[in-house]
Amino acid sequence: MSGADQVAPSTAQPLLIFPYNGNGLEALDCLGQAYRLVGFMDDTPGKQGVDRHGCLVTGREALQRWPEAQVLAVPGSPTSYRSRRSIVEALGLPSSRFARVIHPSARVSPLATIGRNVLIMAGVVITSNAVIGDHVCVLPNTVIHHDAHIGSWSLIGSNVTIAGSVMLGENCYVGSGTSIMNGVEIGDGTLIGLGSNVIRSVGGGACIAGNPARLLRA
């Protein structure tokens, strides 16, 4: 069954996903019964139309066409993550218009705090007193432990372990398979490479990778 074939109840909140990218397509699996996909928005004319799954891809005029729809904005990759904030803010939306999409199989403690425009994929575990900022994307099977703080605008890969009391800054990218030791602080705008083992704090704007993780560039 394709994402377009999944039928949400008529009471489900209509949703627009921006842009038409890998994160957006993966979000289709996370909607459950809470959201009903209206379509994707994308600024690239070549992507607009109807995709092979029957999903509508349109421009930003969709914001006015479906004013009741909430928006999930999930741009960004390891090469473009630092521009996420400017791209999302350019949509010009109030915070109340942004969605919070959590896969039905994710386990989120009632003592955790989850921001707006957050996508939490299948198998994610977020434990007590963890704080997830606004505009954060967490890929499948990641575990975020107690009292960890994930800064707004950050992207967290799959199978990541973020131990207790970690402070991850804003607009960071954490590569899949990474482990971050308890109490470590990661500065804003940091890129952590795939499969890294982070055992020391690092300042902002760094690029680190390895086991143990080492500074590749500042």
PDB file of N, CA and C in Angstrom, residues 67-172:
ATOM      1  N   PRO A  67      -6.016  26.815   3.721  1.00  0.00           N
ATOM      2  CA  PRO A  67      -5.619  27.586   4.919  1.00  0.00           C
ATOM      3  C   PRO A  67      -5.813  26.819   6.222  1.00  0.00           C
ATOM      4  N   GLU A  68      -6.635  25.779   6.200  1.00  0.00           N
ATOM      5  CA  GLU A  68      -6.866  24.993   7.410  1.00  0.00           C
ATOM      6  C   GLU A  68      -5.793  23.937   7.628  1.00  0.00           C
ATOM      7  N   ALA A  69      -4.946  23.702   6.629  1.00  0.00           N
ATOM      8  CA  ALA A  69      -3.939  22.650   6.719  1.00  0.00           C
ATOM      9  C   ALA A  69      -2.755  23.091   7.568  1.00  0.00           C
ATOM     10  N   GLN A  70      -2.276  22.181   8.397  1.00  0.00           N
ATOM     11  CA  GLN A  70      -1.022  22.421   9.078  1.00  0.00           C
ATOM     12  C   GLN A  70       0.124  22.061   8.141  1.00  0.00           C
ATOM     13  N   VAL A  71       1.332  22.485   8.523  1.00  0.00           N
ATOM     14  CA  VAL A  71       2.495  22.334   7.649  1.00  0.00           C
ATOM     15  C   VAL A  71       3.611  21.621   8.402  1.00  0.00           C
ATOM     16  N   LEU A  72       4.208  20.636   7.746  1.00  0.00           N
ATOM     17  CA  LEU A  72       5.414  19.990   8.238  1.00  0.00           C
ATOM     18  C   LEU A  72       6.537  20.350   7.275  1.00  0.00           C
ATOM     19  N   ALA A  73       7.493  21.141   7.742  1.00  0.00           N
ATOM     20  CA  ALA A  73       8.596  21.594   6.895  1.00  0.00           C
ATOM     21  C   ALA A  73       9.871  20.874   7.303  1.00  0.00           C
ATOM     22  N   VAL A  74      10.413  20.042   6.408  1.00  0.00           N
ATOM     23  CA  VAL A  74      11.552  19.183   6.744  1.00  0.00           C
ATOM     24  C   VAL A  74      12.681  19.287   5.717  1.00  0.00           C
ATOM     25  N   PRO A  75      13.105  20.498   5.360  1.00  0.00           N
ATOM     26  CA  PRO A  75      14.238  20.611   4.438  1.00  0.00           C
ATOM     27  C   PRO A  75      15.531  20.228   5.136  1.00  0.00           C
ATOM     28  N   GLY A  76      16.577  19.997   4.362  1.00  0.00           N
ATOM     29  CA  GLY A  76      17.892  19.811   4.954  1.00  0.00           C
ATOM     30  C   GLY A  76      18.506  18.461   4.705  1.00  0.00           C
ATOM     31  N   SER A  77      19.844  18.464   4.640  1.00  0.00           N
ATOM     32  CA  SER A  77      20.669  17.277   4.420  1.00  0.00           C
ATOM     33  C   SER A  77      22.037  17.582   5.030  1.00  0.00           C
ATOM     34  N   PRO A  78      22.972  16.620   5.003  1.00  0.00           N
ATOM     35  CA  PRO A  78      24.295  16.932   5.553  1.00  0.00           C
ATOM     36  C   PRO A  78      24.988  18.099   4.861  1.00  0.00           C
ATOM     37  N   THR A  79      24.611  18.385   3.619  1.00  0.00           N
ATOM     38  CA  THR A  79      25.252  19.479   2.895  1.00  0.00           C
ATOM     39  C   THR A  79      24.496  20.795   2.976  1.00  0.00           C
ATOM     40  N   SER A  80      23.230  20.749   3.397  1.00  0.00           N
ATOM     41  CA  SER A  80      22.427  21.973   3.387  1.00  0.00           C
ATOM     42  C   SER A  80      21.756  22.275   4.720  1.00  0.00           C
ATOM     43  N   TYR A  81      22.111  21.530   5.776  1.00  0.00           N
ATOM     44  CA  TYR A  81      21.374  21.662   7.042  1.00  0.00           C
ATOM     45  C   TYR A  81      21.473  23.063   7.638  1.00  0.00           C
ATOM     46  N   ARG A  82      22.566  23.757   7.378  1.00  0.00           N
ATOM     47  CA  ARG A  82      22.733  25.077   7.989  1.00  0.00           C
ATOM     48  C   ARG A  82      21.792  26.124   7.404  1.00  0.00           C
ATOM     49  N   SER A  83      21.179  25.837   6.273  1.00  0.00           N
ATOM     50  CA  SER A  83      20.228  26.777   5.674  1.00  0.00           C
ATOM     51  C   SER A  83      18.787  26.475   6.044  1.00  0.00           C
ATOM     52  N   ARG A  84      18.569  25.441   6.888  1.00  0.00           N
ATOM     53  CA  ARG A  84      17.198  25.046   7.232  1.00  0.00           C
ATOM     54  C   ARG A  84      16.395  26.209   7.808  1.00  0.00           C
ATOM     55  N   ARG A  85      16.987  26.952   8.712  1.00  0.00           N
ATOM     56  CA  ARG A  85      16.243  28.018   9.386  1.00  0.00           C
ATOM     57  C   ARG A  85      15.738  29.054   8.400  1.00  0.00           C
ATOM     58  N   SER A  86      16.606  29.517   7.518  1.00  0.00           N
ATOM     59  CA  SER A  86      16.186  30.549   6.569  1.00  0.00           C
ATOM     60  C   SER A  86      15.125  30.026   5.610  1.00  0.00           C
ATOM     61  N   ILE A  87      15.217  28.744   5.228  1.00  0.00           N
ATOM     62  CA  ILE A  87      14.237  28.170   4.307  1.00  0.00           C
ATOM     63  C   ILE A  87      12.869  28.079   4.973  1.00  0.00           C
ATOM     64  N   VAL A  88      12.837  27.582   6.210  1.00  0.00           N
ATOM     65  CA  VAL A  88      11.558  27.432   6.905  1.00  0.00           C
ATOM     66  C   VAL A  88      10.960  28.796   7.238  1.00  0.00           C
ATOM     67  N   GLU A  89      11.783  29.720   7.703  1.00  0.00           N
ATOM     68  CA  GLU A  89      11.265  31.044   8.055  1.00  0.00           C
ATOM     69  C   GLU A  89      10.722  31.777   6.842  1.00  0.00           C
ATOM     70  N   ALA A  90      11.258  31.487   5.653  1.00  0.00           N
ATOM     71  CA  ALA A  90      10.782  32.134   4.428  1.00  0.00           C
ATOM     72  C   ALA A  90       9.348  31.751   4.084  1.00  0.00           C
ATOM     73  N   LEU A  91       8.830  30.674   4.708  1.00  0.00           N
ATOM     74  CA  LEU A  91       7.423  30.326   4.494  1.00  0.00           C
ATOM     75  C   LEU A  91       6.494  31.358   5.121  1.00  0.00           C
ATOM     76  N   GLY A  92       7.000  32.115   6.088  1.00  0.00           N
ATOM     77  CA  GLY A  92       6.225  33.192   6.696  1.00  0.00           C
ATOM     78  C   GLY A  92       5.024  32.718   7.497  1.00  0.00           C
ATOM     79  N   LEU A  93       5.140  31.574   8.150  1.00  0.00           N
ATOM     80  CA  LEU A  93       4.007  30.987   8.873  1.00  0.00           C
ATOM     81  C   LEU A  93       4.103  31.247  10.373  1.00  0.00           C
ATOM     82  N   PRO A  94       2.971  31.441  11.036  1.00  0.00           N
ATOM     83  CA  PRO A  94       2.986  31.515  12.498  1.00  0.00           C
ATOM     84  C   PRO A  94       3.279  30.140  13.072  1.00  0.00           C
ATOM     85  N   SER A  95       3.807  30.096  14.278  1.00  0.00           N
ATOM     86  CA  SER A  95       4.177  28.813  14.883  1.00  0.00           C
ATOM     87  C   SER A  95       2.974  27.882  15.023  1.00  0.00           C
ATOM     88  N   SER A  96       1.781  28.459  15.195  1.00  0.00           N
ATOM     89  CA  SER A  96       0.575  27.641  15.370  1.00  0.00           C
ATOM     90  C   SER A  96       0.211  26.846  14.119  1.00  0.00           C
ATOM     91  N   ARG A  97       0.755  27.233  12.975  1.00  0.00           N
ATOM     92  CA  ARG A  97       0.422  26.545  11.722  1.00  0.00           C
ATOM     93  C   ARG A  97       1.278  25.285  11.528  1.00  0.00           C
ATOM     94  N   PHE A  98       2.347  25.166  12.281  1.00  0.00           N
ATOM     95  CA  PHE A  98       3.242  24.029  12.089  1.00  0.00           C
ATOM     96  C   PHE A  98       2.738  22.786  12.825  1.00  0.00           C
ATOM     97  N   ALA A  99       2.964  21.637  12.215  1.00  0.00           N
ATOM     98  CA  ALA A  99       2.520  20.357  12.757  1.00  0.00           C
ATOM     99  C   ALA A  99       3.566  19.759  13.695  1.00  0.00           C
ATOM    100  N   ARG A 100       3.119  18.764  14.414  1.00  0.00           N
ATOM    101  CA  ARG A 100       3.991  17.919  15.237  1.00  0.00           C
ATOM    102  C   ARG A 100       3.626  16.487  14.869  1.00  0.00           C
ATOM    103  N   VAL A 101       4.492  15.799  14.106  1.00  0.00           N
ATOM    104  CA  VAL A 101       4.169  14.480  13.561  1.00  0.00           C
ATOM    105  C   VAL A 101       5.033  13.425  14.250  1.00  0.00           C
ATOM    106  N   ILE A 102       4.379  12.486  14.928  1.00  0.00           N
ATOM    107  CA  ILE A 102       5.065  11.447  15.687  1.00  0.00           C
ATOM    108  C   ILE A 102       4.549  10.088  15.221  1.00  0.00           C
ATOM    109  N   HIS A 103       5.437   9.253  14.731  1.00  0.00           N
ATOM    110  CA  HIS A 103       5.035   7.923  14.260  1.00  0.00           C
ATOM    111  C   HIS A 103       4.346   7.160  15.392  1.00  0.00           C
ATOM    112  N   PRO A 104       3.280   6.427  15.089  1.00  0.00           N
ATOM    113  CA  PRO A 104       2.558   5.689  16.144  1.00  0.00           C
ATOM    114  C   PRO A 104       3.425   4.728  16.943  1.00  0.00           C
ATOM    115  N   SER A 105       4.523   4.228  16.369  1.00  0.00           N
ATOM    116  CA  SER A 105       5.373   3.284  17.094  1.00  0.00           C
ATOM    117  C   SER A 105       6.442   3.964  17.941  1.00  0.00           C
ATOM    118  N   ALA A 106       6.581   5.277  17.816  1.00  0.00           N
ATOM    119  CA  ALA A 106       7.551   5.986  18.651  1.00  0.00           C
ATOM    120  C   ALA A 106       7.062   6.005  20.100  1.00  0.00           C
ATOM    121  N   ARG A 107       7.996   6.027  21.030  1.00  0.00           N
ATOM    122  CA  ARG A 107       7.662   6.050  22.457  1.00  0.00           C
ATOM    123  C   ARG A 107       8.206   7.350  23.053  1.00  0.00           C
ATOM    124  N   VAL A 108       7.305   8.255  23.356  1.00  0.00           N
ATOM    125  CA  VAL A 108       7.679   9.566  23.877  1.00  0.00           C
ATOM    126  C   VAL A 108       7.142   9.697  25.293  1.00  0.00           C
ATOM    127  N   SER A 109       8.029   9.917  26.241  1.00  0.00           N
ATOM    128  CA  SER A 109       7.614  10.054  27.631  1.00  0.00           C
ATOM    129  C   SER A 109       6.660  11.234  27.789  1.00  0.00           C
ATOM    130  N   PRO A 110       5.630  11.087  28.615  1.00  0.00           N
ATOM    131  CA  PRO A 110       4.753  12.225  28.908  1.00  0.00           C
ATOM    132  C   PRO A 110       5.493  13.339  29.644  1.00  0.00           C
ATOM    133  N   LEU A 111       6.676  13.043  30.147  1.00  0.00           N
ATOM    134  CA  LEU A 111       7.481  14.052  30.828  1.00  0.00           C
ATOM    135  C   LEU A 111       8.443  14.767  29.888  1.00  0.00           C
ATOM    136  N   ALA A 112       8.470  14.351  28.622  1.00  0.00           N
ATOM    137  CA  ALA A 112       9.304  15.025  27.624  1.00  0.00           C
ATOM    138  C   ALA A 112       8.561  16.234  27.058  1.00  0.00           C
ATOM    139  N   THR A 113       9.315  17.168  26.497  1.00  0.00           N
ATOM    140  CA  THR A 113       8.751  18.360  25.872  1.00  0.00           C
ATOM    141  C   THR A 113       9.111  18.349  24.395  1.00  0.00           C
ATOM    142  N   ILE A 114       8.104  18.453  23.535  1.00  0.00           N
ATOM    143  CA  ILE A 114       8.295  18.382  22.087  1.00  0.00           C
ATOM    144  C   ILE A 114       7.825  19.688  21.459  1.00  0.00           C
ATOM    145  N   GLY A 115       8.660  20.296  20.626  1.00  0.00           N
ATOM    146  CA  GLY A 115       8.335  21.574  20.021  1.00  0.00           C
ATOM    147  C   GLY A 115       7.427  21.455  18.807  1.00  0.00           C
ATOM    148  N   ARG A 116       7.320  22.554  18.066  1.00  0.00           N
ATOM    149  CA  ARG A 116       6.530  22.629  16.838  1.00  0.00           C
ATOM    150  C   ARG A 116       7.378  22.277  15.624  1.00  0.00           C
ATOM    151  N   ASN A 117       6.697  21.839  14.567  1.00  0.00           N
ATOM    152  CA  ASN A 117       7.356  21.439  13.324  1.00  0.00           C
ATOM    153  C   ASN A 117       8.420  20.384  13.614  1.00  0.00           C
ATOM    154  N   VAL A 118       8.018  19.378  14.353  1.00  0.00           N
ATOM    155  CA  VAL A 118       8.904  18.275  14.727  1.00  0.00           C
ATOM    156  C   VAL A 118       8.405  16.994  14.060  1.00  0.00           C
ATOM    157  N   LEU A 119       9.326  16.242  13.471  1.00  0.00           N
ATOM    158  CA  LEU A 119       9.032  14.939  12.877  1.00  0.00           C
ATOM    159  C   LEU A 119       9.809  13.889  13.640  1.00  0.00           C
ATOM    160  N   ILE A 120       9.098  12.929  14.231  1.00  0.00           N
ATOM    161  CA  ILE A 120       9.705  11.839  14.976  1.00  0.00           C
ATOM    162  C   ILE A 120       9.286  10.536  14.295  1.00  0.00           C
ATOM    163  N   MET A 121      10.261   9.797  13.767  1.00  0.00           N
ATOM    164  CA  MET A 121       9.970   8.644  12.933  1.00  0.00           C
ATOM    165  C   MET A 121       9.855   7.353  13.758  1.00  0.00           C
ATOM    166  N   ALA A 122       9.641   6.254  13.055  1.00  0.00           N
ATOM    167  CA  ALA A 122       9.337   4.963  13.678  1.00  0.00           C
ATOM    168  C   ALA A 122      10.451   4.509  14.607  1.00  0.00           C
ATOM    169  N   GLY A 123      10.055   3.921  15.750  1.00  0.00           N
ATOM    170  CA  GLY A 123      11.007   3.305  16.650  1.00  0.00           C
ATOM    171  C   GLY A 123      11.800   4.251  17.520  1.00  0.00           C
ATOM    172  N   VAL A 124      11.562   5.541  17.405  1.00  0.00           N
ATOM    173  CA  VAL A 124      12.278   6.508  18.241  1.00  0.00           C
ATOM    174  C   VAL A 124      11.799   6.386  19.686  1.00  0.00           C
ATOM    175  N   VAL A 125      12.721   6.532  20.624  1.00  0.00           N
ATOM    176  CA  VAL A 125      12.398   6.553  22.051  1.00  0.00           C
ATOM    177  C   VAL A 125      12.926   7.857  22.637  1.00  0.00           C
ATOM    178  N   ILE A 126      12.047   8.596  23.290  1.00  0.00           N
ATOM    179  CA  ILE A 126      12.430   9.841  23.957  1.00  0.00           C
ATOM    180  C   ILE A 126      11.981   9.721  25.406  1.00  0.00           C
ATOM    181  N   THR A 127      12.929   9.791  26.335  1.00  0.00           N
ATOM    182  CA  THR A 127      12.615   9.482  27.721  1.00  0.00           C
ATOM    183  C   THR A 127      12.393  10.755  28.543  1.00  0.00           C
ATOM    184  N   SER A 128      12.210  10.550  29.856  1.00  0.00           N
ATOM    185  CA  SER A 128      11.711  11.606  30.731  1.00  0.00           C
ATOM    186  C   SER A 128      12.599  12.850  30.756  1.00  0.00           C
ATOM    187  N   ASN A 129      11.922  13.991  30.731  1.00  0.00           N
ATOM    188  CA  ASN A 129      12.535  15.310  30.857  1.00  0.00           C
ATOM    189  C   ASN A 129      13.416  15.706  29.671  1.00  0.00           C
ATOM    190  N   ALA A 130      13.428  14.900  28.614  1.00  0.00           N
ATOM    191  CA  ALA A 130      14.114  15.327  27.399  1.00  0.00           C
ATOM    192  C   ALA A 130      13.344  16.493  26.782  1.00  0.00           C
ATOM    193  N   VAL A 131      14.069  17.389  26.139  1.00  0.00           N
ATOM    194  CA  VAL A 131      13.464  18.543  25.480  1.00  0.00           C
ATOM    195  C   VAL A 131      13.878  18.535  24.014  1.00  0.00           C
ATOM    196  N   ILE A 132      12.887  18.522  23.141  1.00  0.00           N
ATOM    197  CA  ILE A 132      13.117  18.578  21.697  1.00  0.00           C
ATOM    198  C   ILE A 132      12.634  19.945  21.226  1.00  0.00           C
ATOM    199  N   GLY A 133      13.531  20.749  20.687  1.00  0.00           N
ATOM    200  CA  GLY A 133      13.171  22.096  20.253  1.00  0.00           C
ATOM    201  C   GLY A 133      12.268  22.107  19.031  1.00  0.00           C
ATOM    202  N   ASP A 134      12.008  23.285  18.511  1.00  0.00           N
ATOM    203  CA  ASP A 134      11.192  23.440  17.311  1.00  0.00           C
ATOM    204  C   ASP A 134      12.000  23.069  16.064  1.00  0.00           C
ATOM    205  N   HIS A 135      11.283  22.631  15.014  1.00  0.00           N
ATOM    206  CA  HIS A 135      11.878  22.403  13.694  1.00  0.00           C
ATOM    207  C   HIS A 135      12.975  21.329  13.730  1.00  0.00           C
ATOM    208  N   VAL A 136      12.714  20.255  14.451  1.00  0.00           N
ATOM    209  CA  VAL A 136      13.667  19.155  14.603  1.00  0.00           C
ATOM    210  C   VAL A 136      13.143  17.921  13.894  1.00  0.00           C
ATOM    211  N   CYS A 137      14.036  17.170  13.264  1.00  0.00           N
ATOM    212  CA  CYS A 137      13.687  15.910  12.602  1.00  0.00           C
ATOM    213  C   CYS A 137      14.525  14.794  13.214  1.00  0.00           C
ATOM    214  N   VAL A 138      13.848  13.729  13.685  1.00  0.00           N
ATOM    215  CA  VAL A 138      14.528  12.596  14.300  1.00  0.00           C
ATOM    216  C   VAL A 138      14.197  11.347  13.494  1.00  0.00           C
ATOM    217  N   LEU A 139      15.215  10.725  12.896  1.00  0.00           N
ATOM    218  CA  LEU A 139      15.023   9.564  12.042  1.00  0.00           C
ATOM    219  C   LEU A 139      14.852   8.281  12.852  1.00  0.00           C
ATOM    220  N   PRO A 140      14.498   7.157  12.178  1.00  0.00           N
ATOM    221  CA  PRO A 140      14.074   5.948  12.894  1.00  0.00           C
ATOM    222  C   PRO A 140      15.094   5.384  13.880  1.00  0.00           C
ATOM    223  N   ASN A 141      14.529   4.812  14.959  1.00  0.00           N
ATOM    224  CA  ASN A 141      15.257   3.986  15.932  1.00  0.00           C
ATOM    225  C   ASN A 141      16.323   4.741  16.725  1.00  0.00           C
ATOM    226  N   THR A 142      16.162   6.041  16.821  1.00  0.00           N
ATOM    227  CA  THR A 142      17.061   6.840  17.653  1.00  0.00           C
ATOM    228  C   THR A 142      16.527   6.878  19.081  1.00  0.00           C
ATOM    229  N   VAL A 143      17.437   6.919  20.057  1.00  0.00           N
ATOM    230  CA  VAL A 143      17.068   7.000  21.473  1.00  0.00           C
ATOM    231  C   VAL A 143      17.651   8.288  22.054  1.00  0.00           C
ATOM    232  N   ILE A 144      16.772   9.099  22.642  1.00  0.00           N
ATOM    233  CA  ILE A 144      17.173  10.343  23.290  1.00  0.00           C
ATOM    234  C   ILE A 144      16.820  10.203  24.767  1.00  0.00           C
ATOM    235  N   HIS A 145      17.851  10.163  25.612  1.00  0.00           N
ATOM    236  CA  HIS A 145      17.662   9.809  27.015  1.00  0.00           C
ATOM    237  C   HIS A 145      17.291  11.015  27.881  1.00  0.00           C
ATOM    238  N   HIS A 146      17.085  10.719  29.146  1.00  0.00           N
ATOM    239  CA  HIS A 146      16.575  11.687  30.116  1.00  0.00           C
ATOM    240  C   HIS A 146      17.394  12.985  30.149  1.00  0.00           C
ATOM    241  N   ASP A 147      16.698  14.081  30.259  1.00  0.00           N
ATOM    242  CA  ASP A 147      17.289  15.402  30.470  1.00  0.00           C
ATOM    243  C   ASP A 147      18.163  15.888  29.317  1.00  0.00           C
ATOM    244  N   ALA A 148      18.158  15.173  28.194  1.00  0.00           N
ATOM    245  CA  ALA A 148      18.866  15.673  27.013  1.00  0.00           C
ATOM    246  C   ALA A 148      18.088  16.845  26.423  1.00  0.00           C
ATOM    247  N   HIS A 149      18.799  17.741  25.793  1.00  0.00           N
ATOM    248  CA  HIS A 149      18.176  18.911  25.168  1.00  0.00           C
ATOM    249  C   HIS A 149      18.645  18.988  23.722  1.00  0.00           C
ATOM    250  N   ILE A 150      17.693  18.906  22.795  1.00  0.00           N
ATOM    251  CA  ILE A 150      17.986  18.969  21.364  1.00  0.00           C
ATOM    252  C   ILE A 150      17.582  20.351  20.862  1.00  0.00           C
ATOM    253  N   GLY A 151      18.547  21.133  20.414  1.00  0.00           N
ATOM    254  CA  GLY A 151      18.282  22.494  19.984  1.00  0.00           C
ATOM    255  C   GLY A 151      17.436  22.558  18.730  1.00  0.00           C
ATOM    256  N   SER A 152      16.710  23.638  18.586  1.00  0.00           N
ATOM    257  CA  SER A 152      15.852  23.852  17.419  1.00  0.00           C
ATOM    258  C   SER A 152      16.658  23.794  16.131  1.00  0.00           C
ATOM    259  N   TRP A 153      15.980  23.417  15.050  1.00  0.00           N
ATOM    260  CA  TRP A 153      16.513  23.378  13.686  1.00  0.00           C
ATOM    261  C   TRP A 153      17.477  22.220  13.442  1.00  0.00           C
ATOM    262  N   SER A 154      17.632  21.295  14.392  1.00  0.00           N
ATOM    263  CA  SER A 154      18.609  20.218  14.245  1.00  0.00           C
ATOM    264  C   SER A 154      18.011  18.995  13.546  1.00  0.00           C
ATOM    265  N   LEU A 155      18.885  18.235  12.899  1.00  0.00           N
ATOM    266  CA  LEU A 155      18.524  16.991  12.230  1.00  0.00           C
ATOM    267  C   LEU A 155      19.291  15.850  12.895  1.00  0.00           C
ATOM    268  N   ILE A 156      18.553  14.812  13.320  1.00  0.00           N
ATOM    269  CA  ILE A 156      19.147  13.668  14.001  1.00  0.00           C
ATOM    270  C   ILE A 156      18.941  12.433  13.129  1.00  0.00           C
ATOM    271  N   GLY A 157      20.026  11.747  12.777  1.00  0.00           N
ATOM    272  CA  GLY A 157      19.940  10.580  11.909  1.00  0.00           C
ATOM    273  C   GLY A 157      19.320   9.370  12.595  1.00  0.00           C
ATOM    274  N   SER A 158      19.340   8.239  11.908  1.00  0.00           N
ATOM    275  CA  SER A 158      18.760   7.012  12.442  1.00  0.00           C
ATOM    276  C   SER A 158      19.764   6.279  13.325  1.00  0.00           C
ATOM    277  N   ASN A 159      19.226   5.485  14.264  1.00  0.00           N
ATOM    278  CA  ASN A 159      20.055   4.652  15.144  1.00  0.00           C
ATOM    279  C   ASN A 159      21.102   5.465  15.905  1.00  0.00           C
ATOM    280  N   VAL A 160      20.717   6.649  16.309  1.00  0.00           N
ATOM    281  CA  VAL A 160      21.574   7.514  17.123  1.00  0.00           C
ATOM    282  C   VAL A 160      21.217   7.302  18.594  1.00  0.00           C
ATOM    283  N   THR A 161      22.208   7.321  19.464  1.00  0.00           N
ATOM    284  CA  THR A 161      21.989   7.282  20.907  1.00  0.00           C
ATOM    285  C   THR A 161      22.504   8.571  21.513  1.00  0.00           C
ATOM    286  N   ILE A 162      21.592   9.331  22.116  1.00  0.00           N
ATOM    287  CA  ILE A 162      21.960  10.577  22.792  1.00  0.00           C
ATOM    288  C   ILE A 162      21.718  10.348  24.276  1.00  0.00           C
ATOM    289  N   ALA A 163      22.784  10.269  25.045  1.00  0.00           N
ATOM    290  CA  ALA A 163      22.692   9.883  26.448  1.00  0.00           C
ATOM    291  C   ALA A 163      22.165  11.024  27.314  1.00  0.00           C
ATOM    292  N   GLY A 164      21.986  10.706  28.590  1.00  0.00           N
ATOM    293  CA  GLY A 164      21.377  11.652  29.499  1.00  0.00           C
ATOM    294  C   GLY A 164      22.136  12.962  29.628  1.00  0.00           C
ATOM    295  N   SER A 165      21.376  14.046  29.716  1.00  0.00           N
ATOM    296  CA  SER A 165      21.896  15.395  29.973  1.00  0.00           C
ATOM    297  C   SER A 165      22.804  15.936  28.875  1.00  0.00           C
ATOM    298  N   VAL A 166      22.764  15.342  27.696  1.00  0.00           N
ATOM    299  CA  VAL A 166      23.473  15.922  26.548  1.00  0.00           C
ATOM    300  C   VAL A 166      22.799  17.232  26.155  1.00  0.00           C
ATOM    301  N   MET A 167      23.607  18.218  25.799  1.00  0.00           N
ATOM    302  CA  MET A 167      23.092  19.492  25.304  1.00  0.00           C
ATOM    303  C   MET A 167      23.546  19.643  23.852  1.00  0.00           C
ATOM    304  N   LEU A 168      22.623  19.422  22.937  1.00  0.00           N
ATOM    305  CA  LEU A 168      22.917  19.578  21.510  1.00  0.00           C
ATOM    306  C   LEU A 168      22.419  20.938  21.072  1.00  0.00           C
ATOM    307  N   GLY A 169      23.289  21.742  20.492  1.00  0.00           N
ATOM    308  CA  GLY A 169      22.939  23.102  20.116  1.00  0.00           C
ATOM    309  C   GLY A 169      21.946  23.182  18.977  1.00  0.00           C
ATOM    310  N   GLU A 170      21.642  24.381  18.576  1.00  0.00           N
ATOM    311  CA  GLU A 170      20.724  24.608  17.468  1.00  0.00           C
ATOM    312  C   GLU A 170      21.399  24.335  16.131  1.00  0.00           C
ATOM    313  N   ASN A 171      20.573  23.923  15.159  1.00  0.00           N
ATOM    314  CA  ASN A 171      20.997  23.797  13.773  1.00  0.00           C
ATOM    315  C   ASN A 171      22.185  22.841  13.602  1.00  0.00           C
ATOM    316  N   CYS A 172      22.144  21.726  14.335  1.00  0.00           N
ATOM    317  CA  CYS A 172      23.178  20.702  14.218  1.00  0.00           C
ATOM    318  C   CYS A 172      22.707  19.565  13.311  1.00  0.00           C
TER     319      CYS A 172
END
